[in-house]
Short mmCIF file of C-alpha atoms in Angstrom, two decimals:
data_model
loop_
_atom_site.label_atom_id
_atom_site.label_comp_id
_atom_site.label_asym_id
_atom_site.label_seq_id
_atom_site.Cartn_x
_atom_site.Cartn_y
_atom_site.Cartn_z
CA MET A 2 101.13 99.90 154.70
CA GLY A 3 104.31 101.95 154.56
CA GLU A 4 106.41 102.41 151.16
CA ALA A 5 108.50 99.15 150.78
CA GLU A 6 111.83 99.51 149.01
CA TYR A 7 112.22 96.67 146.14
CA GLY A 8 115.12 98.34 143.99
CA GLY A 9 118.91 97.65 145.27
CA SER A 10 120.27 94.46 145.30
CA GLY A 11 116.89 92.46 145.59
CA GLY A 12 118.33 90.22 148.16
CA MET A 13 115.55 91.47 150.47
CA MET A 14 113.45 89.10 149.65
CA MET A 15 115.55 85.84 148.89
CA GLY A 16 118.94 86.96 150.68
CA LYS A 17 121.79 86.91 148.48
CA ASN A 18 123.21 83.93 149.82
CA LYS A 19 120.06 82.54 151.31
CA ASP A 20 119.20 79.08 150.29
CA ARG A 21 116.21 79.03 148.05
CA ARG A 22 114.01 75.84 148.58
CA ILE A 23 111.88 75.30 145.76
CA VAL A 24 109.37 72.48 145.76
CA VAL A 25 108.32 71.17 142.29
CA ALA A 26 104.95 68.97 142.53
CA VAL A 27 105.80 65.58 140.32
CA ASP A 28 103.52 63.09 139.13
CA GLU A 29 102.99 60.64 136.32
CA SER A 30 101.96 63.46 133.85
CA GLU A 31 104.38 64.91 131.11
CA GLU A 32 103.23 68.03 132.53
CA SER A 33 104.72 67.70 135.83
CA MET A 34 107.97 66.75 134.14
CA TYR A 35 107.94 69.75 131.91
CA ALA A 36 107.24 71.60 134.87
CA LEU A 37 110.53 70.28 136.49
CA SER A 38 112.35 71.05 133.34
CA TRP A 39 111.05 74.74 133.14
CA CYS A 40 111.72 75.33 136.72
CA LEU A 41 115.42 73.75 136.05
CA THR A 42 116.05 76.20 132.98
CA ASN A 43 114.09 79.21 134.49
CA LEU A 44 114.79 79.22 138.35
CA LEU A 45 117.86 77.19 138.96
CA SER A 46 120.49 77.02 136.25
CA GLN A 47 121.69 80.27 137.16
CA GLN A 48 123.99 82.47 138.65
CA ALA A 49 122.26 85.09 140.48
CA LYS A 50 123.99 88.47 138.98
CA THR A 51 122.74 91.68 140.72
CA ASN A 52 124.19 95.00 140.43
CA ASN A 53 127.38 93.19 139.15
CA ILE A 54 128.21 90.80 142.31
CA ILE A 55 127.83 87.24 140.80
CA SER A 56 126.68 85.02 143.65
CA ILE A 57 125.54 81.27 143.20
CA ASN A 58 122.80 80.53 145.38
CA ASN A 59 122.52 77.53 146.88
CA ASN A 60 119.29 75.99 145.89
CA THR A 61 117.52 72.75 146.98
CA ILE A 62 114.96 71.16 145.01
CA VAL A 63 112.36 69.34 146.61
CA LEU A 64 110.74 66.80 144.28
CA LEU A 65 107.04 66.21 145.83
CA TYR A 66 104.71 62.97 145.00
CA VAL A 67 101.64 62.68 146.79
CA LYS A 68 100.39 59.23 146.34
CA PRO A 69 96.20 58.82 146.48
CA PRO A 70 95.19 57.87 149.51
CA PRO A 71 94.50 53.93 150.14
CA PRO A 72 91.10 52.98 149.44
CA ALA A 73 88.64 52.88 151.86
CA TYR A 74 86.29 49.70 151.80
CA SER A 75 83.14 49.04 154.17
CA SER A 76 82.60 45.57 155.44
CA MET A 77 79.42 45.76 153.53
CA ASP A 78 81.05 46.25 150.26
CA PRO A 79 80.75 42.85 148.59
CA THR A 80 83.87 43.87 146.57
CA GLY A 81 85.89 44.96 149.38
CA TYR A 82 84.74 41.76 151.62
CA LEU A 83 85.51 39.40 148.51
CA PHE A 84 88.84 41.11 147.12
CA ALA A 85 90.03 43.64 149.97
CA GLY A 86 93.39 41.52 150.80
CA ASP A 87 94.43 41.20 147.35
CA VAL A 88 92.92 44.53 145.68
CA VAL A 89 94.60 46.64 148.55
CA ALA A 90 98.13 44.67 148.51
CA THR A 91 97.67 44.91 144.60
CA MET A 92 97.12 48.67 144.52
CA GLU A 93 99.31 49.29 147.41
CA LYS A 94 102.38 47.83 144.97
CA TYR A 95 100.88 49.82 142.04
CA SER A 96 100.96 53.01 144.09
CA ARG A 97 104.74 52.22 145.22
CA ASP A 98 105.71 51.28 141.87
CA LEU A 99 103.99 54.65 140.23
CA ALA A 100 105.67 56.59 143.18
CA ASN A 101 109.30 55.26 142.38
CA SER A 102 108.30 55.38 138.51
CA VAL A 103 107.71 59.04 138.83
CA MET A 104 110.91 59.82 140.97
CA ASN A 105 112.72 57.97 138.20
CA ARG A 106 111.47 59.93 135.46
CA ALA A 107 112.30 62.91 137.52
CA GLU A 108 115.54 61.91 138.15
CA GLU A 109 116.24 61.59 134.26
CA VAL A 110 115.19 65.15 133.98
CA TYR A 111 117.27 66.76 136.53
CA ARG A 112 120.31 64.67 135.63
CA GLY A 113 120.45 66.30 132.27
CA PHE A 114 120.99 69.62 133.40
CA ASN A 115 123.69 70.98 135.24
CA THR A 116 122.64 70.03 138.67
CA THR A 117 126.32 70.52 140.78
CA THR A 118 125.02 73.57 142.82
CA ILE A 119 121.71 72.10 143.06
CA LYS A 120 120.56 69.64 146.27
CA VAL A 121 117.53 67.49 145.39
CA GLU A 122 115.34 66.02 148.12
CA LYS A 123 112.78 63.08 147.49
CA LYS A 124 109.42 63.38 149.60
CA ILE A 125 106.46 61.12 148.90
CA GLY A 126 103.27 62.19 150.52
CA SER A 127 99.89 60.03 150.54
CA GLY A 128 96.47 61.65 150.58
CA ASP A 129 94.27 64.33 148.88
CA ALA A 130 97.07 65.87 146.61
CA LYS A 131 96.32 69.61 147.31
CA ASN A 132 96.35 69.33 150.97
CA VAL A 133 99.45 67.25 151.32
CA ILE A 134 101.06 69.90 148.83
CA CYS A 135 100.16 72.71 150.65
CA VAL A 136 100.90 71.30 154.04
CA ALA A 137 104.33 70.36 152.55
CA VAL A 138 104.95 73.87 151.37
CA GLU A 139 104.57 75.47 154.49
CA LYS A 140 106.31 72.57 156.58
CA LEU A 141 109.37 72.81 154.27
CA ALA A 142 109.40 76.48 154.17
CA ALA A 143 109.42 76.81 150.53
CA ASP A 144 110.43 79.97 148.18
CA VAL A 145 108.56 79.02 145.33
CA LEU A 146 105.94 76.26 144.76
CA VAL A 147 106.21 75.00 140.86
CA MET A 148 103.66 72.79 139.30
CA GLY A 149 102.36 71.67 136.00
CA SER A 150 98.92 72.47 134.46
CA HIS A 151 97.16 69.80 132.82
CA ASP A 152 94.50 71.49 130.40
CA TYR A 153 92.79 69.25 128.82
CA GLY A 154 89.47 67.53 129.25
CA PHE A 155 89.87 63.96 131.13
CA PHE A 156 88.10 64.07 134.11
CA LYS A 157 91.38 62.95 136.55
CA ARG A 158 93.37 66.24 134.74
CA ALA A 159 90.01 68.49 135.54
CA LEU A 160 91.00 67.42 138.87
CA LEU A 161 94.64 67.83 138.90
CA GLY A 162 94.07 71.18 137.42
CA SER A 163 91.82 72.15 140.68
CA VAL A 164 94.89 71.50 142.35
CA SER A 165 96.69 74.28 141.39
CA ASP A 166 93.49 76.75 141.77
CA TYR A 167 93.38 75.55 145.28
CA CYS A 168 97.12 75.83 145.97
CA SER A 169 97.34 79.50 144.72
CA LYS A 170 94.81 80.36 146.97
CA HIS A 171 96.30 78.66 150.25
CA VAL A 172 100.06 78.44 149.58
CA LYS A 173 101.96 81.57 150.99
CA CYS A 174 104.93 81.26 148.44
CA PRO A 175 104.98 82.42 145.19
CA LEU A 176 103.25 79.74 143.00
CA VAL A 177 104.53 78.75 139.04
CA VAL A 178 102.04 77.08 137.38
CA VAL A 179 103.62 75.69 133.98
CA LYS A 180 101.65 75.10 130.91
CA ARG A 181 103.67 72.56 128.81
CA PRO A 182 103.25 74.02 124.95
CA LYS A 183 101.70 71.69 122.41
CA ASN A 184 104.93 71.11 120.39
CA ALA A 185 107.04 70.19 123.33
CA MET B 4 101.85 60.86 123.01
CA GLY B 5 105.42 60.18 122.54
CA GLU B 6 108.11 60.48 125.34
CA ALA B 7 109.28 63.72 125.41
CA GLU B 8 113.11 64.47 126.34
CA TYR B 9 113.81 67.25 128.94
CA GLY B 10 117.26 66.33 129.80
CA GLY B 11 120.05 67.57 127.91
CA SER B 12 120.68 71.36 127.54
CA GLY B 13 117.54 72.14 128.59
CA GLY B 14 117.61 74.49 125.42
CA MET B 15 114.71 72.67 123.84
CA MET B 16 112.18 74.88 125.62
CA MET B 17 113.51 78.34 125.49
CA GLY B 18 116.28 78.08 122.94
CA LYS B 19 119.77 78.42 124.60
CA ASN B 20 120.13 81.69 122.81
CA LYS B 21 116.11 82.54 122.07
CA ASP B 22 115.21 86.07 123.40
CA ARG B 23 112.63 85.51 126.45
CA ARG B 24 109.89 87.75 126.70
CA ILE B 25 108.52 88.53 130.43
CA VAL B 26 105.17 89.81 130.71
CA VAL B 27 104.60 91.32 134.36
CA ALA B 28 101.12 92.73 135.06
CA VAL B 29 101.64 95.78 137.12
CA ASP B 30 98.72 97.92 138.89
CA GLU B 31 98.81 100.36 141.75
CA SER B 32 99.15 97.57 144.17
CA GLU B 33 102.38 96.68 146.56
CA GLU B 34 101.85 93.20 145.31
CA SER B 35 102.35 93.43 141.67
CA MET B 36 105.50 95.58 142.45
CA TYR B 37 106.98 92.74 144.44
CA ALA B 38 105.98 90.50 141.66
CA LEU B 39 108.00 92.56 139.55
CA SER B 40 110.75 92.49 141.90
CA TRP B 41 110.76 88.75 142.45
CA CYS B 42 110.51 88.24 138.95
CA LEU B 43 113.82 90.30 138.49
CA THR B 44 115.53 88.30 141.41
CA ASN B 45 114.35 85.06 140.20
CA LEU B 46 113.77 84.82 136.49
CA LEU B 47 116.25 87.82 135.02
CA SER B 48 118.93 88.52 137.25
CA GLN B 49 120.90 85.56 136.05
CA GLN B 50 122.94 84.20 133.47
CA ALA B 51 121.80 80.95 132.03
CA LYS B 52 124.37 78.56 132.83
CA THR B 53 123.60 74.86 131.30
CA ASN B 54 125.60 72.08 130.70
CA ASN B 55 128.87 74.30 131.92
CA ILE B 56 128.05 76.92 128.98
CA ILE B 57 127.51 80.03 130.34
CA SER B 58 125.12 81.88 127.90
CA ILE B 59 123.37 85.59 128.37
CA ASN B 60 119.63 85.29 127.62
CA ASN B 61 118.18 88.24 125.91
CA ASN B 62 115.63 89.00 128.20
CA THR B 63 112.40 91.27 127.48
CA ILE B 64 110.36 92.38 130.14
CA VAL B 65 106.99 93.92 129.19
CA LEU B 66 105.24 95.86 131.95
CA LEU B 67 101.43 95.91 131.19
CA TYR B 68 99.11 97.83 132.80
CA VAL B 69 95.31 97.74 132.32
CA LYS B 70 93.57 100.42 132.70
CA PRO B 71 89.62 99.94 133.79
CA PRO B 72 87.09 100.53 130.97
CA PRO B 73 85.84 104.09 131.09
CA PRO B 74 82.69 104.51 132.72
CA ALA B 75 79.43 104.13 130.52
CA TYR B 76 76.79 105.98 131.24
CA SER B 77 73.25 105.80 130.25
CA SER B 78 71.17 108.81 128.99
CA MET B 79 68.72 108.00 131.82
CA ASP B 80 71.22 108.13 134.66
CA PRO B 81 70.97 111.99 136.36
CA THR B 82 74.34 111.46 137.68
CA GLY B 83 75.72 110.57 134.58
CA TYR B 84 73.20 113.31 132.62
CA LEU B 85 74.34 116.09 134.99
CA PHE B 86 77.89 115.52 135.56
CA ALA B 87 78.65 113.26 132.53
CA GLY B 88 81.29 115.69 130.93
CA ASP B 89 83.21 116.67 134.24
CA VAL B 90 83.23 113.21 135.67
CA VAL B 91 84.34 111.42 132.71
CA ALA B 92 87.17 113.88 131.91
CA THR B 93 88.20 113.94 135.60
CA MET B 94 88.29 110.00 135.85
CA GLU B 95 90.01 109.97 132.31
CA LYS B 96 92.65 112.30 133.73
CA TYR B 97 92.68 110.34 137.10
CA SER B 98 93.27 107.16 135.08
CA ARG B 99 96.22 108.28 132.99
CA ASP B 100 97.64 109.62 136.08
CA LEU B 101 97.19 106.52 137.61
CA ALA B 102 98.78 104.48 134.94
CA ASN B 103 101.82 107.07 134.73
CA SER B 104 102.50 106.76 138.53
CA VAL B 105 102.34 102.70 138.46
CA MET B 106 104.78 102.74 135.44
CA ASN B 107 107.08 105.16 137.15
CA ARG B 108 107.17 103.11 140.47
CA ALA B 109 107.66 99.86 138.22
CA GLU B 110 110.80 101.93 137.15
CA GLU B 111 112.08 102.80 140.06
CA VAL B 112 111.89 98.64 140.87
CA TYR B 113 113.89 97.80 137.64
CA ARG B 114 116.31 100.39 138.11
CA GLY B 115 117.40 98.94 141.44
CA PHE B 116 118.64 96.08 139.59
CA ASN B 117 121.25 95.19 137.11
CA THR B 118 119.26 95.42 134.17
CA THR B 119 121.53 96.05 131.30
CA THR B 120 121.15 92.99 129.78
CA ILE B 121 117.02 93.46 129.87
CA LYS B 122 115.32 95.08 127.70
CA VAL B 123 111.94 96.87 129.09
CA GLU B 124 108.99 97.68 127.28
CA LYS B 125 105.89 99.39 128.50
CA LYS B 126 102.29 98.68 127.44
CA ILE B 127 99.11 99.86 128.69
CA GLY B 128 95.92 98.23 127.84
CA SER B 129 91.92 99.40 129.01
CA GLY B 130 89.42 97.25 129.67
CA ASP B 131 88.85 94.04 131.62
CA ALA B 132 92.20 93.43 133.31
CA LYS B 133 91.77 89.39 132.64
CA ASN B 134 90.84 89.76 129.29
CA VAL B 135 93.47 92.49 128.08
CA ILE B 136 96.15 90.60 129.91
CA CYS B 137 95.29 87.05 128.43
CA VAL B 138 95.19 88.78 125.08
CA ALA B 139 98.36 90.71 125.33
CA VAL B 140 100.27 87.51 126.37
CA GLU B 141 98.92 85.96 123.54
CA LYS B 142 99.71 88.89 121.09
CA LEU B 143 103.13 89.59 122.43
CA ALA B 144 103.75 85.70 122.31
CA ALA B 145 104.99 85.77 125.76
CA ASP B 146 107.17 82.76 127.74
CA VAL B 147 106.28 83.83 131.29
CA LEU B 148 103.49 85.56 132.60
CA VAL B 149 104.00 87.56 136.19
CA MET B 150 101.45 88.63 138.03
CA GLY B 151 101.17 89.46 142.24
CA SER B 152 98.64 88.09 144.40
CA HIS B 153 96.13 89.47 146.73
CA ASP B 154 95.03 87.85 149.36
CA TYR B 155 93.01 89.61 151.78
CA GLY B 156 89.59 90.58 152.01
CA PHE B 157 88.43 94.13 150.34
CA PHE B 158 86.25 94.07 147.30
CA LYS B 159 88.73 95.12 144.88
CA ARG B 160 91.22 92.92 145.72
CA ALA B 161 89.03 90.11 145.60
CA LEU B 162 88.27 90.80 142.22
CA LEU B 163 92.05 91.44 141.36
CA GLY B 164 92.51 88.07 142.87
CA SER B 165 90.05 86.22 140.51
CA VAL B 166 92.33 87.89 137.32
CA SER B 167 95.43 85.33 138.41
CA ASP B 168 92.55 82.47 138.60
CA TYR B 169 91.30 83.44 135.20
CA CYS B 170 95.06 83.79 133.56
CA SER B 171 95.85 80.29 134.99
CA LYS B 172 93.25 78.70 132.78
CA HIS B 173 93.47 80.70 129.78
CA VAL B 174 97.14 81.25 129.04
CA LYS B 175 98.97 79.33 127.29
CA CYS B 176 102.62 79.88 128.84
CA PRO B 177 103.97 79.36 132.34
CA LEU B 178 102.27 81.84 135.16
CA VAL B 179 104.03 82.91 137.89
CA VAL B 180 101.54 83.98 140.87
CA VAL B 181 103.82 85.56 143.50
CA LYS B 182 102.59 86.64 146.90
CA ARG B 183 104.39 89.27 148.79
CA PRO B 184 104.93 87.68 152.22
CA LYS B 185 103.71 89.61 155.04
CA ASN B 186 107.17 90.65 156.32
CA ALA B 187 108.29 92.55 152.90
#
């Protein structure tokens, strides 16, 4: 491996005027909203100042929400047999409502910041969160992936926590795992 | 849990004029130097601009290098018995040289950036890297921990890779795991 030169403009990595595309995985948790807020404060609310040349990066923030996969009922499942239509419709509505609610919440968060130089895109995926996130990061050619971390003990949060472990192994870009301090 | 307000100045999290302390774990790898460079470009080379108020953050970057623990020989180990004095002295010298070399390399990296508003501190620890890093992050009250990620297959790199997994579970601040793109 040759010696790489990291000094100088620092533009080598990002390109001084290269658009940055930052994917923020959001869900219904406070942790993910904190992660978005952290990202806006630490990665986006900035004018890059490198070697005394001030350049405003063109930043795109992609809010990525992953809906859980639709429930699968076997024809032998009495619950599915009796209620499948209603239950599935209700769950689908709930899932849509949740997605909207998460995106609205995220919108509230970034509206509080100076986002005039930031483009915001919203993407909603469906399936296993960790796979969907990794595939999306690859497809979107993200420069950074930002996600919240859930460090207390409910089953769901243990599952969500493992998403960041999985992503740290599988995404090719830098990953920011943001923990929400107890007092925030 | 009450509704937290993440909008507004964004100063809630970092404090608009609060000093930020960013710990960058460095080692002899290219990946860690890339992580330092990424950090300087994306987290530090900036003037925070929030709600149209430009404020320059006081950033301190703490370069943290962890030396491996000194080798322990049992008195029953013939290699240790025969060569302990020489071997230990040689390894200690090697370890010191390595620490110096890593710090010098890191210095080269951050000198290439505009670091006039950034204080740089150097800390050298000794022991199991993952534990030392987590303890240091806590002690230094770090706002962010930045580390490189090693994703190819040598034994040592597999071990180093697990450091970021461990840290993501144990540190309380946001963790940035930076992967070095293949073309950098």
